[in-house]
XYZ file of N, CA and C in Angstrom:
618
model
N 0.837 -1.218 0.000
C 0.000 0.000 0.000
C 0.861 1.253 0.000
N 1.880 1.248 0.900
C 2.756 2.410 1.004
C 3.522 2.620 -0.302
N 3.961 1.507 -0.900
C 4.703 1.598 -2.162
C 3.836 2.189 -3.263
N 2.541 1.781 -3.285
C 1.627 2.321 -4.299
C 1.392 3.815 -4.116
N 1.349 4.270 -2.863
C 1.199 5.698 -2.587
C 2.393 6.490 -3.100
N 3.579 5.929 -2.920
C 4.794 6.597 -3.406
C 4.763 6.701 -4.927
N 4.363 5.604 -5.588
C 4.281 5.614 -7.056
C 3.268 6.642 -7.536
N 2.107 6.715 -6.867
C 1.059 7.676 -7.241
C 1.544 9.109 -7.049
N 2.203 9.372 -5.925
C 2.701 10.721 -5.642
C 3.744 11.133 -6.655
N 4.644 10.200 -7.026
C 5.678 10.495 -8.019
C 5.060 10.823 -9.368
N 4.049 10.045 -9.749
C 3.367 10.283 -11.032
C 2.663 11.626 -11.036
N 2.036 11.980 -9.912
C 1.320 13.263 -9.825
C 2.274 14.425 -9.953
N 3.423 14.331 -9.303
C 4.413 15.400 -9.390
C 4.955 15.523 -10.802
N 5.156 14.375 -11.452
C 5.660 14.393 -12.830
C 4.674 15.073 -13.757
N 3.385 14.744 -13.596
C 2.362 15.348 -14.441
C 2.224 16.831 -14.183
N 2.300 17.247 -12.922
C 2.156 18.657 -12.595
C 3.321 19.468 -13.108
N 4.480 18.798 -13.276
C 5.655 19.518 -13.761
C 5.687 19.648 -15.268
N 4.811 18.883 -15.958
C 4.788 18.943 -17.414
C 4.127 20.230 -17.889
N 4.613 20.765 -18.962
C 4.005 21.966 -19.536
C 3.766 21.731 -21.009
N 2.689 22.297 -21.529
C 2.376 22.113 -22.927
C 3.329 22.911 -23.800
N 3.570 22.403 -24.998
C 4.501 23.055 -25.916
C 3.933 24.389 -26.376
N 4.802 25.367 -26.632
C 4.327 26.678 -27.115
C 3.542 26.543 -28.412
N 2.453 27.259 -28.512
C 1.612 27.219 -29.715
C 2.261 28.012 -30.836
N 2.200 27.470 -32.041
C 2.684 28.161 -33.230
C 1.506 28.864 -33.906
N 1.703 30.123 -34.273
C 0.605 30.916 -34.827
C 0.733 31.146 -36.340
N 1.637 30.415 -36.986
C 1.872 30.637 -38.408
C 0.648 30.465 -39.283
N -0.209 29.504 -38.943
C -1.392 29.230 -39.764
C -2.665 29.850 -39.193
N -2.563 30.575 -38.100
C -3.740 31.183 -37.475
C -4.095 32.483 -38.198
N -5.327 32.602 -38.626
C -5.763 33.786 -39.370
C -6.498 34.792 -38.486
N -7.340 34.297 -37.595
C -8.098 35.164 -36.690
C -7.877 34.692 -35.261
N -8.080 35.601 -34.309
C -7.922 35.167 -32.933
C -8.512 36.124 -31.921
N -8.842 35.560 -30.764
C -9.310 36.334 -29.615
C -8.434 35.970 -28.424
N -7.690 36.957 -27.940
C -6.811 36.763 -26.787
C -7.366 37.546 -25.603
N -7.332 36.929 -24.441
C -7.694 37.623 -23.207
C -6.458 37.642 -22.311
N -6.193 38.807 -21.721
C -4.951 38.971 -20.962
C -5.120 39.971 -19.833
N -4.154 39.967 -18.940
C -4.024 41.002 -17.918
C -2.711 41.720 -18.165
N -2.698 43.019 -17.909
C -1.490 43.795 -18.136
C -1.125 44.599 -16.895
N 0.147 44.530 -16.543
C 0.693 45.355 -15.478
C 1.451 46.495 -16.131
N 0.970 47.710 -15.944
C 1.575 48.896 -16.562
C 2.306 49.697 -15.492
N 3.586 49.938 -15.734
C 4.401 50.710 -14.799
C 4.892 51.985 -15.472
N 4.468 53.117 -14.930
C 4.913 54.413 -15.424
C 6.130 54.826 -14.600
N 7.316 54.744 -15.197
C 8.553 55.017 -14.471
C 8.718 56.494 -14.144
N 8.197 57.362 -15.011
C 8.348 58.801 -14.790
C 7.490 59.285 -13.621
N 6.289 58.715 -13.487
C 5.385 59.140 -12.424
C 5.362 58.170 -11.240
N 6.212 57.147 -11.302
C 6.350 56.168 -10.213
C 5.006 55.599 -9.767
N 4.249 55.106 -10.721
C 2.960 54.489 -10.397
C 2.746 53.273 -11.285
N 1.872 52.371 -10.846
C 1.571 51.176 -11.629
C 0.110 50.796 -11.438
N -0.424 50.083 -12.407
C -1.817 49.644 -12.321
C -2.016 48.422 -13.222
N -3.081 47.682 -12.919
C -3.401 46.458 -13.658
C -4.722 46.636 -14.400
N -4.768 46.177 -15.646
C -5.997 46.243 -16.447
C -6.216 44.905 -17.146
N -7.438 44.690 -17.586
C -7.772 43.530 -18.413
C -7.731 43.945 -19.879
N -7.216 43.063 -20.725
C -7.146 43.322 -22.166
C -7.891 42.231 -22.920
N -8.693 42.662 -23.894
C -9.411 41.727 -24.747
C -9.089 42.083 -26.196
N -8.337 41.198 -26.872
C -7.912 41.440 -28.256
C -8.736 40.594 -29.218
N -9.232 41.216 -30.274
C -9.826 40.513 -31.404
C -9.062 40.943 -32.644
N -8.443 39.968 -33.321
C -7.509 40.314 -34.402
C -7.758 39.467 -35.638
N -7.796 40.134 -36.799
C -7.791 39.477 -38.092
C -6.416 39.716 -38.706
N -5.686 38.651 -38.947
C -4.311 38.771 -39.412
C -4.204 39.638 -40.664
N -3.264 40.585 -40.610
C -2.957 41.492 -41.731
C -4.133 42.387 -42.127
N -5.166 42.447 -41.295
C -6.312 43.287 -41.627
C -6.602 44.311 -40.534
N -7.057 43.851 -39.402
C -7.477 44.790 -38.361
C -7.333 44.146 -36.988
N -7.217 45.018 -35.974
C -7.130 44.552 -34.595
C -7.950 45.478 -33.712
N -8.642 44.868 -32.765
C -9.395 45.641 -31.780
C -8.912 45.245 -30.384
N -8.734 46.253 -29.542
C -8.345 46.017 -28.155
C -9.301 46.760 -27.241
N -9.927 46.028 -26.322
C -10.803 46.624 -25.327
C -10.137 46.502 -23.964
N -10.061 47.618 -23.248
C -9.377 47.680 -21.962
C -10.409 47.944 -20.870
N -10.349 47.140 -19.816
C -11.246 47.342 -18.674
C -10.440 47.262 -17.378
N -10.998 47.810 -16.314
C -10.365 47.698 -15.002
C -10.540 46.271 -14.491
N -9.895 45.955 -13.380
C -10.028 44.619 -12.790
C -11.461 44.350 -12.337
N -12.256 45.408 -12.173
C -13.658 45.268 -11.789
C -14.593 45.233 -12.997
N -14.019 45.377 -14.207
C -14.818 45.300 -15.422
C -15.309 46.619 -15.972
N -14.893 47.732 -15.382
C -15.293 49.054 -15.877
C -14.505 49.401 -17.139
N -15.188 49.924 -18.151
C -14.532 50.273 -19.397
C -13.512 51.389 -19.232
N -12.321 51.184 -19.791
C -11.261 52.194 -19.767
C -11.045 52.773 -21.160
N -10.886 51.890 -22.156
C -10.611 52.348 -23.518
C -10.966 51.254 -24.515
N -11.207 51.656 -25.753
C -11.385 50.738 -26.870
C -10.592 51.276 -28.039
N -9.903 50.376 -28.741
C -9.035 50.787 -29.857
C -9.288 49.892 -31.045
N -9.269 50.498 -32.215
C -9.404 49.771 -33.475
C -8.340 50.278 -34.439
N -7.608 49.372 -35.057
C -6.553 49.776 -35.986
C -6.539 48.847 -37.194
N -6.330 49.450 -38.365
C -6.072 48.672 -39.567
C -4.783 49.215 -40.182
N -4.523 48.918 -41.438
C -3.266 49.328 -42.039
C -3.153 50.845 -42.231
N -4.288 51.539 -42.310
C -4.263 52.964 -42.648
C -4.690 53.896 -41.524
N -5.463 53.404 -40.558
C -6.008 54.316 -39.557
C -6.127 53.637 -38.190
N -5.966 54.453 -37.153
C -6.213 54.002 -35.796
C -7.305 54.874 -35.191
N -8.185 54.262 -34.435
C -9.241 54.988 -33.728
C -9.301 54.442 -32.306
N -9.401 55.303 -31.329
C -9.626 54.807 -29.972
C -10.358 55.842 -29.146
N -11.092 55.342 -28.180
C -11.851 56.228 -27.296
C -11.497 55.939 -25.848
N -11.491 57.002 -25.051
C -11.211 56.922 -23.624
C -12.492 57.258 -22.878
N -12.993 56.315 -22.118
C -14.283 56.497 -21.469
C -14.254 57.553 -20.365
N -13.186 57.584 -19.594
C -13.128 58.491 -18.446
C -13.114 59.958 -18.884
N -12.268 60.278 -19.869
C -12.173 61.667 -20.341
C -13.170 61.975 -21.452
N -13.896 60.944 -21.922
C -14.896 61.104 -22.981
C -14.280 61.750 -24.219
N -13.191 61.146 -24.660
C -12.489 61.627 -25.844
C -12.333 60.506 -26.868
N -12.411 60.893 -28.136
C -12.286 59.961 -29.249
C -11.162 60.456 -30.151
N -10.155 59.609 -30.369
C -8.995 59.984 -31.178
C -8.981 59.189 -32.477
N -8.477 59.816 -33.541
C -8.303 59.095 -34.798
C -7.130 59.702 -35.567
N -6.504 58.896 -36.415
C -5.380 59.382 -37.208
C -4.607 58.225 -37.819
N -3.457 58.547 -38.396
C -2.616 57.530 -39.021
C -1.827 56.775 -37.950
N -1.755 55.445 -38.037
C -1.014 54.679 -37.029
C 0.493 54.908 -37.126
N 1.110 55.194 -36.002
C 2.544 55.411 -35.889
C 2.904 55.281 -34.410
N 4.196 55.188 -34.073
C 4.573 54.936 -32.672
C 4.089 55.968 -31.660
N 3.853 57.208 -32.077
C 3.477 58.237 -31.114
C 1.997 58.403 -30.855
N 1.148 57.660 -31.556
C -0.297 57.917 -31.462
C -0.923 57.477 -30.140
N -0.204 56.655 -29.376
C -0.751 56.181 -28.108
C -0.390 57.096 -26.942
N 0.272 58.190 -27.230
C 0.778 59.079 -26.184
C -0.272 59.513 -25.157
N -1.523 59.788 -25.546
C -2.519 60.197 -24.534
C -2.801 59.155 -23.459
N -2.487 57.881 -23.730
C -2.793 56.838 -22.744
C -1.592 55.971 -22.381
N -0.498 56.065 -23.148
C 0.647 55.192 -22.914
C 1.940 55.971 -23.098
N 2.841 55.866 -22.112
C 4.078 56.644 -22.138
C 5.097 56.118 -23.136
N 4.974 54.852 -23.524
C 5.966 54.292 -24.429
C 5.531 54.458 -25.882
N 6.489 54.539 -26.803
C 6.135 54.613 -28.226
C 5.658 53.252 -28.712
N 4.420 53.179 -29.169
C 3.869 51.900 -29.611
C 2.899 52.123 -30.759
N 3.283 51.638 -31.923
C 2.404 51.682 -33.087
C 1.354 50.581 -32.898
N 0.066 50.916 -32.835
C -0.957 49.891 -32.573
C -1.005 48.770 -33.609
N -0.413 48.992 -34.780
C -0.330 47.901 -35.758
C 0.578 46.779 -35.259
N 1.421 47.089 -34.280
C 2.326 46.088 -33.720
C 1.592 45.046 -32.881
N 0.318 45.286 -32.593
C -0.488 44.269 -31.897
C -0.425 42.945 -32.662
N -0.450 43.039 -33.997
C -0.353 41.845 -34.834
C 0.950 41.098 -34.554
N 2.044 41.833 -34.438
C 3.359 41.219 -34.214
C 3.452 40.520 -32.863
N 3.001 41.202 -31.802
C 3.208 40.641 -30.468
C 2.293 39.452 -30.185
N 1.119 39.409 -30.821
C 0.195 38.303 -30.568
C 0.430 37.119 -31.504
N 0.677 37.394 -32.785
C 0.915 36.327 -33.750
C 2.386 35.901 -33.797
N 3.245 36.523 -32.976
C 4.682 36.208 -32.957
C 5.325 36.451 -34.320
N 5.092 37.641 -34.855
C 5.633 37.995 -36.163
C 6.809 38.951 -35.988
N 8.000 38.619 -36.506
C 9.133 39.551 -36.426
C 8.804 40.853 -37.147
N 9.389 41.942 -36.680
C 9.115 43.251 -37.263
C 9.893 43.416 -38.566
N 9.211 43.977 -39.569
C 9.821 44.092 -40.896
C 10.721 45.310 -41.041
N 10.481 46.349 -40.218
C 11.268 47.579 -40.347
C 12.753 47.322 -40.054
N 13.617 48.023 -40.766
C 15.060 47.811 -40.644
C 15.606 48.186 -39.272
N 14.893 49.052 -38.555
C 15.372 49.484 -37.230
C 15.190 48.409 -36.158
N 14.423 47.365 -36.493
C 14.160 46.294 -35.535
C 15.145 45.141 -35.693
N 15.595 44.603 -34.573
C 16.429 43.401 -34.543
C 15.744 42.364 -33.664
N 15.530 41.170 -34.199
C 14.828 40.124 -33.459
C 15.681 38.871 -33.349
N 15.489 38.131 -32.255
C 16.163 36.853 -32.064
C 15.127 35.781 -31.751
N 15.460 34.537 -32.110
C 14.598 33.401 -31.835
C 15.356 32.378 -30.985
N 14.599 31.518 -30.294
C 15.237 30.496 -29.478
C 15.543 29.257 -30.318
N 15.993 28.180 -29.652
C 16.382 26.964 -30.374
C 15.208 26.284 -31.060
N 13.986 26.639 -30.677
C 12.789 26.069 -31.311
C 12.228 26.970 -32.407
N 13.016 27.947 -32.811
C 12.616 28.905 -33.851
C 11.408 29.730 -33.432
N 11.281 29.963 -32.127
C 10.192 30.765 -31.575
C 10.718 32.151 -31.224
N 9.947 33.169 -31.561
C 10.369 34.542 -31.313
C 10.646 34.754 -29.828
N 11.826 35.314 -29.527
C 12.249 35.482 -28.140
C 12.286 36.944 -27.718
N 12.884 37.796 -28.538
C 12.888 39.232 -28.225
C 13.152 40.044 -29.489
N 12.695 41.296 -29.452
C 12.905 42.238 -30.553
C 13.211 43.607 -29.952
N 14.099 44.364 -30.595
C 14.445 45.693 -30.105
C 14.499 46.675 -31.261
N 13.944 47.870 -31.022
C 13.893 48.931 -32.032
C 14.936 49.993 -31.698
N 15.877 50.218 -32.610
C 16.949 51.184 -32.365
C 16.468 52.626 -32.444
N 15.310 52.849 -33.066
C 14.782 54.208 -33.209
C 14.050 54.662 -31.951
N 13.125 53.852 -31.476
C 12.319 54.236 -30.309
C 12.929 53.775 -28.979
N 13.837 52.815 -29.035
C 14.408 52.282 -27.807
C 13.512 51.257 -27.131
N 12.467 50.835 -27.810
C 11.530 49.861 -27.249
C 12.075 48.440 -27.417
N 11.980 47.644 -26.349
C 12.362 46.233 -26.405
C 11.162 45.387 -26.017
N 10.929 44.322 -26.776
C 9.812 43.420 -26.522
C 10.354 42.017 -26.310
N 9.939 41.387 -25.220
C 10.407 40.053 -24.890
C 9.218 39.117 -24.687
N 9.319 37.909 -25.239
C 8.302 36.871 -25.053
C 8.869 35.791 -24.137
N 8.093 35.366 -23.153
C 8.570 34.334 -22.232
C 7.388 33.567 -21.649
N 7.687 32.555 -20.822
C 6.642 31.798 -20.121
C 5.631 31.140 -21.029
N 6.076 30.656 -22.169
C 5.135 30.074 -23.128
C 4.657 28.692 -22.663
N 3.354 28.535 -22.594
C 2.714 27.253 -22.314
C 1.458 27.178 -23.165
N 1.521 26.416 -24.246
C 0.407 26.410 -25.174
C 0.244 27.797 -25.770
N -0.978 28.351 -25.690
C -1.223 29.699 -26.200
C -0.895 30.774 -25.172
N -0.678 30.354 -23.924
C -0.353 31.322 -22.881
C 1.085 31.812 -23.036
N 1.307 33.068 -22.705
C 2.660 33.619 -22.772
C 2.684 34.959 -22.067
N 3.890 35.414 -21.780
C 4.086 36.738 -21.196
C 4.833 37.594 -22.201
N 4.299 38.777 -22.451
C 4.911 39.715 -23.396
C 5.305 40.960 -22.610
N 6.578 41.279 -22.604
C 7.069 42.429 -21.851
C 7.546 43.518 -22.800
N 6.928 44.687 -22.689
C 7.345 45.863 -23.448
C 8.128 46.762 -22.510
N 9.392 46.982 -22.819
C 10.248 47.777 -21.944
C 10.742 49.025 -22.650
N 10.660 50.151 -21.928
C 11.120 51.433 -22.449
C 11.622 52.264 -21.278
N 12.407 53.284 -21.558
C 12.954 54.128 -20.486
C 11.852 54.808 -19.684
N 10.711 55.088 -20.321
C 9.633 55.812 -19.647
C 8.644 54.908 -18.932
N 8.448 53.702 -19.433
C 7.440 52.817 -18.853
C 7.663 51.386 -19.311
N 6.939 50.476 -18.675
C 6.950 49.075 -19.098
C 5.528 48.535 -19.037
N 5.249 47.578 -19.905
C 3.940 46.926 -19.929
C 4.169 45.424 -19.986
N 3.682 44.720 -18.978
C 3.786 43.255 -18.950
C 2.409 42.670 -19.221
N 2.282 42.004 -20.362
C 1.016 41.423 -20.784
C 1.058 39.912 -20.543
N 0.178 39.431 -19.692
C 0.084 37.998 -19.413
C -1.129 37.430 -20.149
N -0.866 36.763 -21.264
C -1.947 36.169 -22.055
C -2.478 34.949 -21.319
N -3.780 34.947 -21.050
C -4.380 33.877 -20.247
C -5.195 32.883 -21.052
N -5.751 33.331 -22.181
C -6.540 32.414 -22.997
C -6.534 32.864 -24.450
N -6.811 31.905 -25.337
C -6.834 32.184 -26.773
C -7.816 31.233 -27.444
N -8.507 31.753 -28.455
C -9.289 30.893 -29.340
C -9.131 31.420 -30.755
N -9.169 30.512 -31.710
C -8.821 30.860 -33.087
C -10.004 31.410 -33.882
N -10.765 32.285 -33.273
C -11.807 33.036 -33.976
C -12.133 34.275 -33.151
N -12.586 35.315 -33.824
C -12.925 36.547 -33.114
C -14.297 36.393 -32.465
N -14.586 37.272 -31.529
C -15.867 37.227 -30.849
C -17.003 37.606 -31.803
N -18.159 37.059 -31.541
C -19.337 37.378 -32.342
C -20.043 38.570 -31.704
N -19.586 39.742 -32.088
C -20.153 40.985 -31.556
C -20.539 41.888 -32.720
N -21.671 42.540 -32.609
C -22.109 43.450 -33.659
C -21.147 44.627 -33.764
N -20.760 44.972 -34.984
C -19.856 46.099 -35.252
C -18.524 45.963 -34.516
N -18.028 44.730 -34.421
C -16.778 44.482 -33.707
C -15.624 45.290 -34.294
N -15.565 45.366 -35.619
C -14.464 46.081 -36.264
C -14.929 47.434 -36.821
N -15.736 48.091 -36.010
C -16.181 49.456 -36.295
C -16.145 50.224 -34.984
N -15.611 51.435 -35.021
C -15.521 52.234 -33.798
C -15.783 53.698 -34.139
N -16.875 54.227 -33.595
C -17.265 55.611 -33.835
C -17.324 56.368 -32.512
N -17.273 57.696 -32.594
C -17.336 58.527 -31.393
C -18.755 58.501 -30.821
N -18.916 58.073 -29.578
C -20.250 58.098 -28.960
C -20.730 59.541 -28.769
N -22.008 59.700 -28.610
C -22.566 61.033 -28.398
C -21.987 61.644 -27.114
N -21.561 62.898 -27.224
C -20.997 63.599 -26.078
C -19.493 63.484 -25.938
N -18.853 62.687 -26.801
C -17.399 62.557 -26.762
C -16.741 63.618 -27.643
N -15.635 64.172 -27.201
C -14.884 65.128 -27.973
C -13.978 64.392 -28.960
N -14.022 64.790 -30.226
C -13.238 64.128 -31.271
C -11.956 64.906 -31.532
N -10.826 64.186 -31.512
C -9.516 64.803 -31.702
C -8.713 64.033 -32.749
N -8.087 64.762 -33.664
C -7.241 64.135 -34.672
C -5.819 63.961 -34.136
N -5.269 62.793 -34.300
C -3.896 62.509 -33.859
C -2.918 63.009 -34.904
N -1.843 63.616 -34.433
C -0.825 64.162 -35.350
C 0.540 63.617 -34.992
């Protein structure tokens, strides 16, 4: 009896120590990722946690909805190859303009082109010459650094579709912990449409 207990305990520990292989996203066309993000503003010495809900169509469009840990709406963003639109619920402002690294400045201290959402979720190396990327022994994207903006992105803790994405910059850092994934976008009306709600101030990004 005692010997069988030892065998059972050993097997349980072995199984608990196993981790699923990192998921490859090469053939994935659409996806819905749910994550939590720890945002640290180094200049203002403050940090906060938010929930992130990504709906992405590869090479077409991406939507990100941000809520507090209690589920209160913070922001919604929609980006395609030509335009970015996002609204901030607290300040009741709606922004739109051409996607580029500086367009997130009203809500994020680091330079981040919202089109890069495709890269960080689908594990796509950056095409711009200013970016340098490395892969691990399994040919999985490990880190990328931009010599122009000084932004570094690192992928770690991969287990299946789960992973940790760390965006590091001199002004701030964002740690995104991907918790779940499914290979289709949510069934929501006007998911890839974002307009200024009534009473919101509309501002063009420059």
